[in-house]
């Protein structure tokens, strides 16, 4: 409130004009803080008036019972570590996909099959901060095969198979910290790319933080994706110790290049809100990855010790495995001329986006009043004519006036991200002024502006970062939702707002709360995903080493203190459903095979006192629960997922005898089936 009173008192001098003319970072930051305070206050008090929707919008978002949404929308869960899936235009939550965090609902990271997916070189890490989902592409169009997402904290990239909506692979990234500019795909998903937000010593070592400028480096990773989706780090590029914030790859004429924003070109290591805002321009790093492939083929890549883990889930064995890779190939600009160029970009750029033609590279400077569009054609000309301002650690800095393609003048305050429709228009978010601005690519004129509620970060248009956007809708992903929904204590969910962009003017249709913090989202028309959706796992293809292909295969085996229970489930019983001969301290593995061969008939399993989550086993799958009984007694187990009218009867008992006893191992299904 003190800040708000101060800002209101001096509102005549706290102006956009003052911000644009100021060359003092501290004054710019103060003005930004005041704009945010006044903006939130005005939005909160005027929300109901300014957020009124026109009467026909309900029909535009209504999806009737039994009808399907037109689009799938995949939103990052931020600090939840997951991906949430919504239908558009309804905003209905369809699924939460576990990725980097354990999920008790689905047993992800708890059952023995998926625990390896969360392995890293640091050990088992069951959480991460997931920011940027990115759909696979073919010929520059979203193809519905996979979606990738980054783990920001302990650097990782995951691939989700969209035939099952389950995580299929997670790869760890060495030489990286704060894996933020990730995992954006190239035009044919040849690579997903990942840049380090925090530069670090490479290789890691014990050095003084004050030696940042001398000892730290930034690493950009290019992860090769093969036809099956398997990921391996093809190479890393070592660059100056800037902060590499976001990325997008070229398309069309710029295919073969990837562009990364940088800030902190000052190489500051403390109080970055001031010390990393001194330079009038930072950079977009343009990396020629096709030339990198040539250098790798010529043997220019250096094998650097960099232990990292690749985790893969096998659809036939229904089991994940972890493989440790000891090295990565590293390219250095001093050994590889022409590999990287810096494009000067005002000021502290956050997002970098490439228009559908591949000609324009849009830089959004958080502290700039304008939007900068670099021309790929001009960039190639400047490279050919060696029009360089300077060179930084063997990387040429191109002259700003030689690469600029156009500027959108004074569209708003705090530009962050841009996406494109199918009509040659661009849409940019402005965090501080809480709005989305529509402008024309090539003429740079502002066409429309709409408010968001509140503090919009990313935005998403279906296919909006591809060669062929599907358009129709735009989703704003907002950081603040106070007074938009019923209060839920001190914190509220973040918000997605759906806009109709089919006409000349953007129209707000709907807003709905989201899971975690949706940093970014991707959407794709349902017809590119729905036909490929898996209904069940054929039992004859089940190659799990502990499967039971029918009730005749159910059994219990003891090897010392290790007990394996081969169990099946089918509507509406387990086999076996009575088990004896287990002792306190045994290491019990319950291998449950779901014998169903029908769509949407999973079975669950929970055991009283087991220090884990349930199992949730899809039709035809096998999953394993590990249990170490702690106490003598008779313990119930049951199905946790409603499966039939006799779901409640789907239960059983396990008898646990004293540790030093010698009970007979036996099991049964029905009174006359004693083994």
XYZ file of C-alpha atoms in Angstrom:
675
model
C 0.000 0.000 0.000
C 2.904 2.356 0.679
C 4.171 1.722 -2.846
C 0.695 2.326 -4.255
C 0.280 5.607 -2.348
C 3.721 6.752 -3.522
C 2.945 5.858 -7.131
C -0.401 7.614 -7.075
C 1.167 10.720 -5.544
C 3.784 10.928 -8.287
C 1.656 9.537 -11.108
C 2.296 12.591 -13.277
C 6.001 11.774 -13.524
C 5.605 7.975 -13.580
C 4.814 7.756 -17.273
C 5.584 5.574 -20.271
C 7.444 8.531 -21.783
C 9.651 8.797 -18.725
C 10.318 5.045 -18.874
C 11.311 5.108 -22.546
C 13.635 8.093 -22.148
C 15.275 6.882 -18.953
C 18.755 5.388 -19.231
C 18.973 4.527 -15.523
C 18.112 0.913 -14.717
C 17.077 1.707 -11.135
C 14.626 4.373 -12.298
C 13.245 2.004 -14.951
C 12.729 -0.690 -12.323
C 10.977 1.786 -10.004
C 8.654 2.892 -12.798
C 7.879 -0.747 -13.656
C 7.076 -1.485 -10.001
C 4.695 1.474 -9.902
C 2.988 0.451 -13.133
C 2.458 -3.049 -11.708
C 1.063 -1.723 -8.433
C -1.305 0.712 -10.108
C -2.270 -1.842 -12.770
C -3.189 -4.563 -10.276
C -5.134 -2.086 -8.146
C -7.054 -0.704 -11.109
C -7.709 -4.160 -12.524
C -8.930 -5.482 -9.191
C -11.374 -2.614 -8.682
C -12.546 -2.434 -12.286
C -12.478 -6.147 -13.045
C -16.201 -6.739 -13.158
C -16.831 -3.744 -15.390
C -13.995 -4.299 -17.873
C -14.291 -8.081 -17.949
C -17.943 -8.227 -19.012
C -18.484 -10.659 -21.877
C -20.890 -10.170 -24.733
C -24.016 -12.283 -24.685
C -23.131 -14.763 -27.436
C -19.882 -16.108 -26.023
C -21.481 -18.999 -24.128
C -22.434 -20.660 -27.390
C -18.830 -20.347 -28.627
C -17.349 -22.319 -25.722
C -20.200 -24.736 -25.020
C -19.433 -28.361 -25.792
C -22.515 -30.440 -25.176
C -22.707 -33.730 -23.288
C -21.178 -36.470 -25.403
C -19.559 -34.010 -27.773
C -15.819 -33.494 -28.173
C -13.639 -30.398 -28.002
C -12.006 -29.224 -31.193
C -8.496 -28.904 -29.728
C -6.278 -30.507 -27.141
C -4.384 -27.926 -25.086
C -1.269 -29.005 -23.174
C -0.250 -26.682 -20.345
C 2.852 -26.835 -18.230
C 2.263 -27.423 -14.547
C 5.216 -25.271 -13.487
C 6.160 -26.151 -9.934
C 3.828 -29.202 -9.994
C 6.240 -30.833 -12.448
C 3.389 -32.137 -14.608
C 1.502 -31.392 -17.827
C -2.247 -30.750 -17.689
C -4.451 -31.425 -20.715
C -7.539 -29.337 -21.418
C -10.140 -29.356 -24.143
C -10.700 -26.190 -26.147
C -12.959 -24.315 -26.355
C -14.659 -25.780 -23.256
C -11.700 -25.413 -20.882
C -12.484 -28.863 -19.432
C -9.593 -30.578 -17.655
C -9.109 -33.923 -19.425
C -5.998 -35.338 -17.773
C -2.918 -34.566 -15.711
C 0.152 -36.308 -17.159
C 2.819 -37.159 -14.558
C 6.282 -36.218 -15.782
C 8.884 -34.971 -13.297
C 6.958 -35.446 -10.051
C 5.605 -38.507 -8.301
C 1.860 -38.858 -8.760
C -0.049 -40.934 -6.234
C -3.194 -40.970 -8.381
C -1.473 -42.986 -11.099
C 1.339 -44.581 -9.093
C 3.856 -42.715 -11.268
C 7.275 -42.724 -9.625
C 5.984 -45.071 -6.921
C 5.583 -48.361 -8.775
C 8.715 -50.319 -9.624
C 8.214 -49.860 -13.378
C 8.315 -46.042 -13.355
C 10.749 -45.300 -10.522
C 13.709 -45.415 -12.971
C 12.155 -42.533 -14.951
C 13.059 -40.164 -12.121
C 16.702 -41.228 -11.858
C 19.461 -38.659 -12.415
C 23.213 -38.574 -11.950
C 22.412 -37.160 -8.489
C 20.168 -40.115 -7.669
C 16.383 -40.393 -7.518
C 14.846 -36.893 -7.799
C 11.032 -36.993 -7.705
C 10.308 -33.347 -8.539
C 11.091 -30.685 -11.071
C 9.783 -27.386 -12.385
C 8.160 -27.955 -15.797
C 7.881 -24.865 -18.007
C 7.575 -25.315 -21.769
C 5.592 -28.052 -23.539
C 6.495 -28.347 -27.213
C 4.741 -30.536 -29.792
C 6.691 -32.557 -32.319
C 6.590 -31.290 -35.893
C 6.882 -32.678 -39.409
C 7.575 -30.248 -42.247
C 7.027 -27.448 -39.778
C 3.513 -28.581 -38.762
C 2.443 -30.114 -35.462
C 1.990 -33.839 -36.051
C 0.504 -35.250 -32.830
C 3.204 -37.853 -32.178
C 4.875 -36.504 -29.052
C 5.063 -33.547 -26.758
C 8.299 -32.560 -25.003
C 8.731 -30.563 -21.804
C 11.688 -29.275 -19.804
C 12.680 -29.902 -16.215
C 14.042 -26.542 -15.168
C 15.671 -27.262 -11.806
C 17.672 -30.458 -12.269
C 18.059 -30.039 -16.036
C 16.075 -32.640 -17.910
C 13.914 -32.997 -21.016
C 10.962 -35.391 -21.188
C 9.094 -36.859 -24.134
C 5.416 -37.798 -23.746
C 3.889 -40.303 -26.171
C 0.537 -38.915 -27.349
C -0.814 -42.361 -28.210
C -0.872 -43.129 -24.464
C -0.525 -39.642 -22.891
C 2.268 -41.081 -20.738
C 5.886 -40.062 -20.291
C 8.059 -42.290 -22.450
C 11.541 -40.864 -21.916
C 13.494 -38.410 -19.759
C 17.049 -37.325 -20.527
C 19.297 -35.419 -18.130
C 21.363 -32.467 -19.377
C 24.886 -32.039 -17.999
C 26.798 -28.724 -18.066
C 23.502 -26.938 -17.544
C 21.637 -25.122 -14.774
C 18.153 -23.670 -14.992
C 17.114 -25.485 -18.175
C 14.784 -22.684 -19.297
C 15.260 -22.135 -23.040
C 14.025 -25.648 -23.668
C 12.823 -27.929 -25.303
C 11.925 -26.204 -28.565
C 11.901 -28.388 -31.680
C 13.356 -27.940 -35.126
C 11.176 -28.122 -38.219
C 11.154 -31.925 -38.476
C 11.919 -32.669 -34.826
C 15.487 -33.469 -35.792
C 16.455 -31.853 -32.491
C 14.977 -30.435 -29.364
C 17.158 -27.646 -28.015
C 17.964 -26.588 -24.469
C 19.913 -23.587 -23.196
C 21.192 -22.968 -19.688
C 19.579 -20.084 -17.835
C 22.399 -19.977 -15.276
C 25.964 -20.170 -16.502
C 28.176 -22.424 -14.371
C 31.764 -23.688 -14.311
C 32.178 -26.240 -17.129
C 33.196 -28.820 -16.122
C 31.856 -28.221 -12.624
C 34.526 -27.483 -10.034
C 35.096 -25.628 -6.784
C 35.808 -22.015 -7.748
C 35.050 -18.668 -6.157
C 31.744 -17.186 -7.309
C 33.610 -13.906 -7.823
C 35.516 -15.636 -10.639
C 32.285 -15.772 -12.668
C 33.631 -13.870 -15.683
C 36.727 -16.053 -15.938
C 35.496 -19.486 -14.890
C 31.808 -19.744 -15.931
C 30.299 -20.685 -19.298
C 26.879 -21.156 -20.869
C 26.010 -24.399 -22.644
C 23.433 -24.890 -25.397
C 22.362 -28.519 -25.877
C 21.119 -30.039 -29.131
C 19.274 -33.279 -28.402
C 18.894 -35.625 -31.357
C 15.488 -37.316 -31.709
C 15.329 -40.495 -33.793
C 12.323 -41.957 -35.621
C 11.162 -43.791 -32.495
C 11.483 -40.638 -30.410
C 14.584 -41.750 -28.526
C 16.717 -38.817 -27.372
C 20.496 -38.468 -27.133
C 22.619 -35.349 -26.757
C 24.220 -34.862 -30.164
C 26.404 -31.930 -29.092
C 26.659 -28.912 -26.834
C 27.914 -25.450 -27.764
C 29.963 -23.579 -25.149
C 29.297 -19.841 -25.094
C 30.046 -16.802 -22.913
C 28.664 -16.766 -19.379
C 25.393 -15.002 -20.177
C 21.929 -16.153 -19.084
C 20.227 -17.996 -21.963
C 16.532 -17.433 -21.491
C 14.313 -18.782 -24.284
C 14.655 -20.232 -27.762
C 12.937 -21.039 -31.025
C 14.246 -22.749 -34.109
C 14.073 -21.392 -37.639
C 11.604 -22.613 -40.215
C 11.341 -22.416 -43.972
C 14.205 -20.219 -45.173
C 15.768 -20.151 -41.677
C 15.553 -23.920 -41.144
C 18.933 -25.084 -39.873
C 19.290 -22.255 -37.354
C 18.140 -21.924 -33.754
C 17.808 -18.628 -31.890
C 18.339 -18.157 -28.140
C 17.714 -14.963 -26.154
C 20.335 -13.824 -23.702
C 20.345 -11.395 -20.839
C 23.036 -10.580 -18.296
C 25.555 -9.826 -21.008
C 27.140 -7.805 -18.205
C 28.173 -11.188 -16.667
C 26.904 -10.156 -13.265
C 26.667 -12.719 -10.469
C 24.844 -10.683 -7.792
C 21.802 -8.383 -7.525
C 20.962 -9.115 -11.131
C 17.785 -7.056 -11.128
C 20.122 -4.056 -11.271
C 23.491 -5.341 -12.401
C 22.108 -7.397 -15.293
C 20.108 -4.443 -16.633
C 22.930 -2.039 -17.439
C 23.491 -2.686 -21.138
C 21.232 -0.977 -23.628
C 21.193 -4.130 -25.734
C 21.649 -7.797 -25.007
C 21.683 -10.512 -27.670
C 19.864 -13.175 -29.560
C 22.345 -15.985 -30.216
C 21.894 -17.476 -33.708
C 23.286 -21.029 -33.895
C 23.816 -22.733 -37.249
C 23.130 -26.334 -36.267
C 23.546 -27.680 -39.791
C 27.081 -26.290 -39.761
C 27.507 -27.851 -36.305
C 26.678 -31.247 -37.812
C 29.410 -30.659 -40.394
C 31.928 -29.782 -37.682
C 30.979 -32.899 -35.728
C 31.499 -35.019 -38.852
C 34.926 -33.402 -39.295
C 35.910 -34.395 -35.763
C 35.765 -30.903 -34.236
C 33.641 -32.125 -31.330
C 35.509 -32.611 -28.045
C 34.466 -35.563 -25.872
C 34.023 -33.987 -22.451
C 33.392 -36.026 -19.284
C 29.789 -35.140 -18.396
C 27.897 -37.969 -16.736
C 24.160 -37.923 -17.386
C 21.273 -40.375 -17.318
C 18.832 -41.430 -20.054
C 15.591 -43.044 -18.814
C 13.328 -44.896 -21.254
C 10.013 -46.652 -20.824
C 9.523 -49.801 -22.891
C 5.949 -50.232 -24.159
C 6.351 -54.008 -24.469
C 7.915 -54.776 -21.086
C 5.936 -51.930 -19.445
C 9.133 -51.096 -17.588
C 11.587 -48.202 -17.542
C 15.349 -48.539 -17.533
C 18.116 -46.051 -16.787
C 21.359 -45.791 -18.723
C 24.312 -43.668 -17.622
C 26.176 -41.867 -20.418
C 29.695 -40.722 -19.423
C 30.464 -37.939 -21.954
C 29.059 -35.334 -24.334
C 30.499 -33.818 -27.493
C 31.256 -30.131 -27.112
C 31.825 -27.521 -29.830
C 33.700 -24.303 -29.099
C 33.227 -21.174 -31.269
C 36.977 -20.589 -31.432
C 37.314 -23.959 -33.213
C 34.175 -23.606 -35.329
C 33.973 -20.290 -37.224
C 30.485 -19.343 -38.368
C 28.785 -21.558 -35.800
C 27.280 -18.738 -33.692
C 26.489 -15.041 -34.174
C 25.045 -12.507 -31.732
C 22.173 -10.233 -32.834
C 21.960 -7.091 -30.631
C 18.463 -6.840 -29.130
C 17.024 -4.223 -26.736
C 16.728 -4.752 -23.703
C 16.933 -7.872 -21.511
C 15.028 -9.906 -24.124
C 12.901 -12.740 -22.804
C 10.984 -14.436 -25.626
C 12.336 -15.079 -29.102
C 9.860 -16.178 -31.746
C 10.120 -16.907 -35.471
C 7.247 -16.037 -37.804
C 5.712 -18.790 -39.995
C 7.772 -17.812 -43.044
C 11.041 -18.045 -41.120
C 12.044 -14.516 -42.164
C 11.526 -12.582 -38.934
C 13.035 -13.311 -35.530
C 11.049 -11.402 -32.892
C 12.867 -10.321 -29.727
C 10.833 -9.203 -26.712
C 12.965 -6.962 -24.507
C 11.395 -6.937 -21.029
C 12.776 -3.435 -20.412
C 12.196 -2.142 -23.922
C 9.207 -0.083 -25.025
C 9.420 -1.515 -28.558
C 9.326 -4.942 -30.188
C 12.358 -5.838 -32.294
C 12.077 -7.915 -35.472
C 15.360 -9.109 -36.967
C 15.416 -10.130 -40.616
C 16.942 -13.509 -41.428
C 17.772 -12.280 -44.927
C 19.533 -9.235 -43.483
C 21.349 -11.457 -41.011
C 22.783 -13.642 -43.776
C 23.832 -10.522 -45.708
C 25.535 -9.037 -42.635
C 27.394 -12.321 -42.083
C 28.495 -12.488 -45.713
C 29.726 -8.868 -45.640
C 31.324 -9.311 -42.182
C 29.368 -6.369 -40.781
C 30.377 -6.908 -37.175
C 30.288 -4.492 -34.239
C 32.792 -6.545 -32.255
C 33.632 -10.114 -31.299
C 32.964 -11.638 -27.873
C 34.881 -14.819 -27.052
C 35.169 -15.736 -30.746
C 31.485 -14.978 -31.446
C 30.909 -12.090 -33.915
C 28.359 -9.450 -32.903
C 26.426 -8.319 -35.977
C 25.647 -4.638 -36.457
C 22.171 -3.842 -35.177
C 21.182 -1.606 -38.087
C 22.263 -4.292 -40.570
C 20.085 -7.074 -39.174
C 16.964 -5.200 -38.096
C 13.861 -5.997 -40.145
C 11.317 -3.791 -38.409
C 10.143 -2.380 -35.088
C 6.692 -2.347 -33.509
C 6.669 1.052 -31.831
C 5.386 1.480 -28.266
C 2.823 -1.323 -28.230
C 2.835 -1.768 -24.427
C 5.013 -2.336 -21.383
C 6.884 -5.519 -20.531
C 6.751 -7.560 -23.765
C 7.383 -11.263 -23.237
C 6.157 -13.658 -25.938
C 4.803 -13.669 -29.468
C 2.797 -16.223 -31.452
C 1.227 -16.076 -34.903
C -2.074 -16.804 -36.611
C -2.747 -18.073 -40.134
C -3.465 -14.604 -41.543
C -0.056 -12.930 -41.180
C -0.710 -11.427 -37.757
C 1.304 -11.640 -34.563
C 0.138 -11.528 -30.947
C 2.432 -10.390 -28.124
C 1.916 -10.494 -24.356
C 2.745 -7.495 -22.169
C 3.213 -8.501 -18.571
C 3.234 -5.111 -16.869
C 0.350 -3.526 -18.754
C -1.546 -6.870 -18.626
C -2.637 -7.056 -22.217
C -2.185 -8.846 -25.529
C -1.404 -6.784 -28.618
C -2.197 -7.912 -32.169
C 0.067 -6.506 -34.886
C 0.799 -7.055 -38.555
C 3.998 -8.865 -39.536
C 5.878 -6.835 -42.126
C 4.089 -3.496 -41.646
C 4.628 -3.480 -37.857
C 1.330 -1.669 -37.213
C -0.725 -2.371 -34.098
C -4.156 -3.741 -35.055
C -5.823 -4.489 -31.729
C -5.226 -4.676 -27.991
C -7.172 -6.532 -25.283
C -6.764 -6.612 -21.490
C -6.007 -9.816 -19.590
C -6.757 -10.617 -15.959
C -3.954 -10.357 -14.786
C -0.221 -10.143 -15.525
C -0.063 -12.332 -18.605
C 3.125 -14.303 -19.242
C 3.044 -16.678 -22.189
C 0.273 -16.972 -24.717
C -0.650 -19.806 -27.034
C -2.284 -20.141 -30.442
C -2.802 -23.683 -31.807
C 0.237 -24.220 -34.033
C 1.267 -20.647 -33.274
C 5.002 -21.340 -33.378
C 4.826 -23.580 -36.476
C 4.891 -22.938 -40.223
C 1.125 -23.424 -40.438
C -0.725 -22.031 -37.416
C -4.227 -23.398 -36.956
C -5.374 -20.095 -35.482
C -8.990 -19.558 -34.352
C -8.182 -19.270 -30.636
C -5.597 -17.566 -28.478
C -5.020 -18.496 -24.831
C -3.456 -16.022 -22.402
C -1.684 -17.614 -19.431
C -1.992 -15.273 -16.475
C 0.023 -15.194 -13.272
C -2.492 -13.466 -10.978
C -6.159 -14.401 -10.516
C -7.282 -12.591 -7.381
C -10.989 -11.728 -7.558
C -11.538 -13.876 -10.673
C -12.662 -16.989 -8.761
C -13.978 -17.962 -5.358
C -11.102 -17.500 -2.875
C -9.231 -20.596 -1.717
C -7.055 -19.200 1.055
C -3.896 -17.119 0.600
C -3.097 -18.577 -2.818
C -5.249 -19.156 -5.865
C -4.693 -21.176 -8.993
C -3.349 -19.381 -12.016
C -5.617 -18.701 -14.955
C -5.985 -19.375 -18.654
C -8.157 -17.032 -20.699
C -9.547 -18.052 -24.077
C -9.941 -15.453 -26.828
C -11.593 -15.785 -30.222
C -9.151 -14.453 -32.854
C -11.095 -15.470 -35.948
C -12.217 -11.893 -36.616
C -10.506 -8.523 -36.800
C -10.891 -7.955 -33.060
C -9.930 -10.331 -30.265
C -12.857 -11.399 -28.093
C -12.605 -12.827 -24.576
C -14.705 -16.001 -24.348
C -13.766 -17.833 -21.175
C -11.329 -18.092 -18.321
C -10.609 -21.154 -16.225
C -8.162 -22.068 -13.421
C -5.155 -24.226 -14.219
C -2.964 -26.821 -12.506
C 0.223 -25.347 -11.027
C 1.745 -22.454 -12.934
C 1.190 -22.631 -16.692
C 4.330 -20.999 -18.054
C 3.566 -22.061 -21.609
C 1.088 -24.168 -23.542
C 0.666 -25.830 -26.907
C -2.534 -26.832 -28.663
C -3.342 -29.058 -31.591
C -6.551 -29.977 -33.387
C -8.011 -33.182 -31.992
C -8.023 -34.880 -35.384
C -4.207 -35.030 -35.292
C -4.162 -36.924 -31.985
C -7.467 -38.701 -31.380
C -7.181 -41.393 -34.112
C -3.828 -42.537 -32.708
C -5.029 -42.845 -29.110
C -4.337 -46.272 -27.605
C -7.391 -48.048 -26.148
C -5.640 -50.901 -24.305
C -2.430 -52.939 -24.305
C -2.845 -56.291 -26.130
C -2.091 -59.069 -23.659
C -0.269 -61.096 -26.299
C 2.246 -58.240 -26.621
C 2.921 -58.030 -22.874
C 6.608 -58.878 -22.362
C 6.856 -57.838 -18.713
C 9.206 -60.347 -17.024
C 6.727 -60.884 -14.145
C 3.464 -60.923 -16.077
C 0.648 -63.399 -15.474
C -1.167 -64.016 -18.747
C -4.200 -65.532 -17.027
C -5.362 -66.830 -13.663
C -3.626 -70.135 -14.370
C -0.313 -68.224 -14.163
C -0.994 -66.706 -10.740
C 1.373 -67.911 -8.046
C 3.680 -66.865 -5.208
C 7.427 -67.553 -5.145
C 9.869 -67.095 -2.280
C 13.654 -66.668 -2.617
C 15.051 -66.003 0.842
C 13.276 -62.917 2.140
C 12.145 -61.872 -1.370
C 8.565 -62.840 -2.179
C 6.995 -62.331 -5.605
C 3.224 -62.422 -5.968
C 2.021 -62.962 -9.554
C -1.493 -61.511 -9.372
C -4.210 -60.764 -11.932
C -7.252 -58.516 -11.872
C -10.459 -58.668 -13.870
C -14.003 -57.513 -13.197
C -14.571 -58.146 -10.307
C -11.883 -60.062 -8.431
C -8.162 -60.454 -7.843
C -6.410 -63.791 -8.231
C -5.322 -64.775 -5.692
C -7.500 -62.978 -3.157
C -6.215 -64.727 -0.001
C -2.482 -64.983 0.649
C -0.605 -66.540 3.590
C 3.033 -67.229 4.342
C 4.312 -63.636 4.287
C 6.513 -62.589 7.216
C 7.387 -59.279 8.846
C 10.431 -57.834 7.058
C 9.891 -59.720 3.811
C 10.555 -57.811 0.604
C 7.278 -58.367 -1.182
C 6.778 -57.564 -4.858
C 3.166 -57.667 -6.021
C 3.177 -57.977 -9.820
C -0.353 -57.160 -10.934
C -1.500 -57.860 -14.506
C -4.792 -56.333 -15.616
C -6.425 -58.973 -17.827
C -9.044 -56.621 -19.271
C -8.985 -56.043 -23.023
C -11.413 -53.182 -23.181
C -11.077 -49.409 -23.369
C -11.093 -47.423 -20.109
C -11.092 -50.338 -17.653
C -8.068 -49.815 -15.426
C -7.788 -51.589 -12.073
C -6.119 -50.244 -8.973
C -4.427 -51.918 -6.033
C -3.841 -50.610 -2.518
C -2.508 -52.529 0.483
C -3.072 -51.347 4.031
C 0.160 -50.033 5.548
C 2.175 -50.122 2.322
C 4.467 -47.086 2.288
C 3.820 -46.201 -1.322
C 0.973 -45.107 -3.577
C -1.608 -47.295 -5.223
C -1.040 -49.100 -8.468
C -3.216 -47.996 -11.373
C -2.872 -50.637 -14.074
C -4.181 -50.093 -17.594
C -5.880 -52.949 -19.518
C -3.202 -55.440 -20.595
C -0.460 -53.874 -18.472
C 1.618 -55.235 -15.607
C 2.767 -53.038 -12.706
C 4.566 -53.779 -9.469
C 4.079 -52.627 -5.891
C 6.938 -53.061 -3.414
C 5.896 -53.682 0.204
C 7.850 -54.451 3.369
C 5.355 -55.605 6.022
C 6.139 -54.041 9.397
C 3.584 -55.708 11.667
C 1.952 -59.088 12.177
C -1.706 -59.324 11.278
C -4.144 -59.730 8.424
C -4.136 -56.856 5.954
C -6.751 -55.996 3.384
C -6.096 -55.044 -0.220
C -8.629 -53.731 -2.714
C -9.205 -52.168 -6.125
C -9.006 -48.367 -6.006
C -10.524 -47.610 -9.421
C -14.238 -48.128 -9.962
C -14.614 -50.927 -12.477
C -18.066 -52.517 -12.209
C -21.199 -52.899 -10.113
C -19.220 -55.340 -7.928
C -16.278 -53.013 -7.498
C -16.675 -53.013 -3.710
C -16.345 -56.806 -3.690
C -12.994 -56.647 -5.459
C -10.773 -57.195 -2.424
C -8.622 -59.695 -0.579
C -6.414 -60.397 2.461
C -2.712 -60.929 3.121
C -1.704 -62.648 6.361
C 1.610 -61.489 7.854
C 3.305 -63.824 10.355
C 6.167 -63.131 12.810
C 9.628 -62.470 11.405
C 11.258 -65.637 12.784
C 8.346 -67.984 12.035
C 8.130 -70.525 9.225
C 4.589 -70.264 7.853
C 3.446 -72.261 4.847
C 3.262 -70.202 1.652
C -0.229 -70.600 0.244
C -2.820 -68.688 -1.720
C -6.357 -69.137 -2.929
C -9.223 -67.833 -5.001
C -12.419 -69.312 -3.640
C -12.744 -71.736 -0.737
C -11.905 -74.838 -2.778
C -8.849 -73.472 -4.550
C -6.210 -73.897 -1.818
C -2.692 -74.226 -3.260
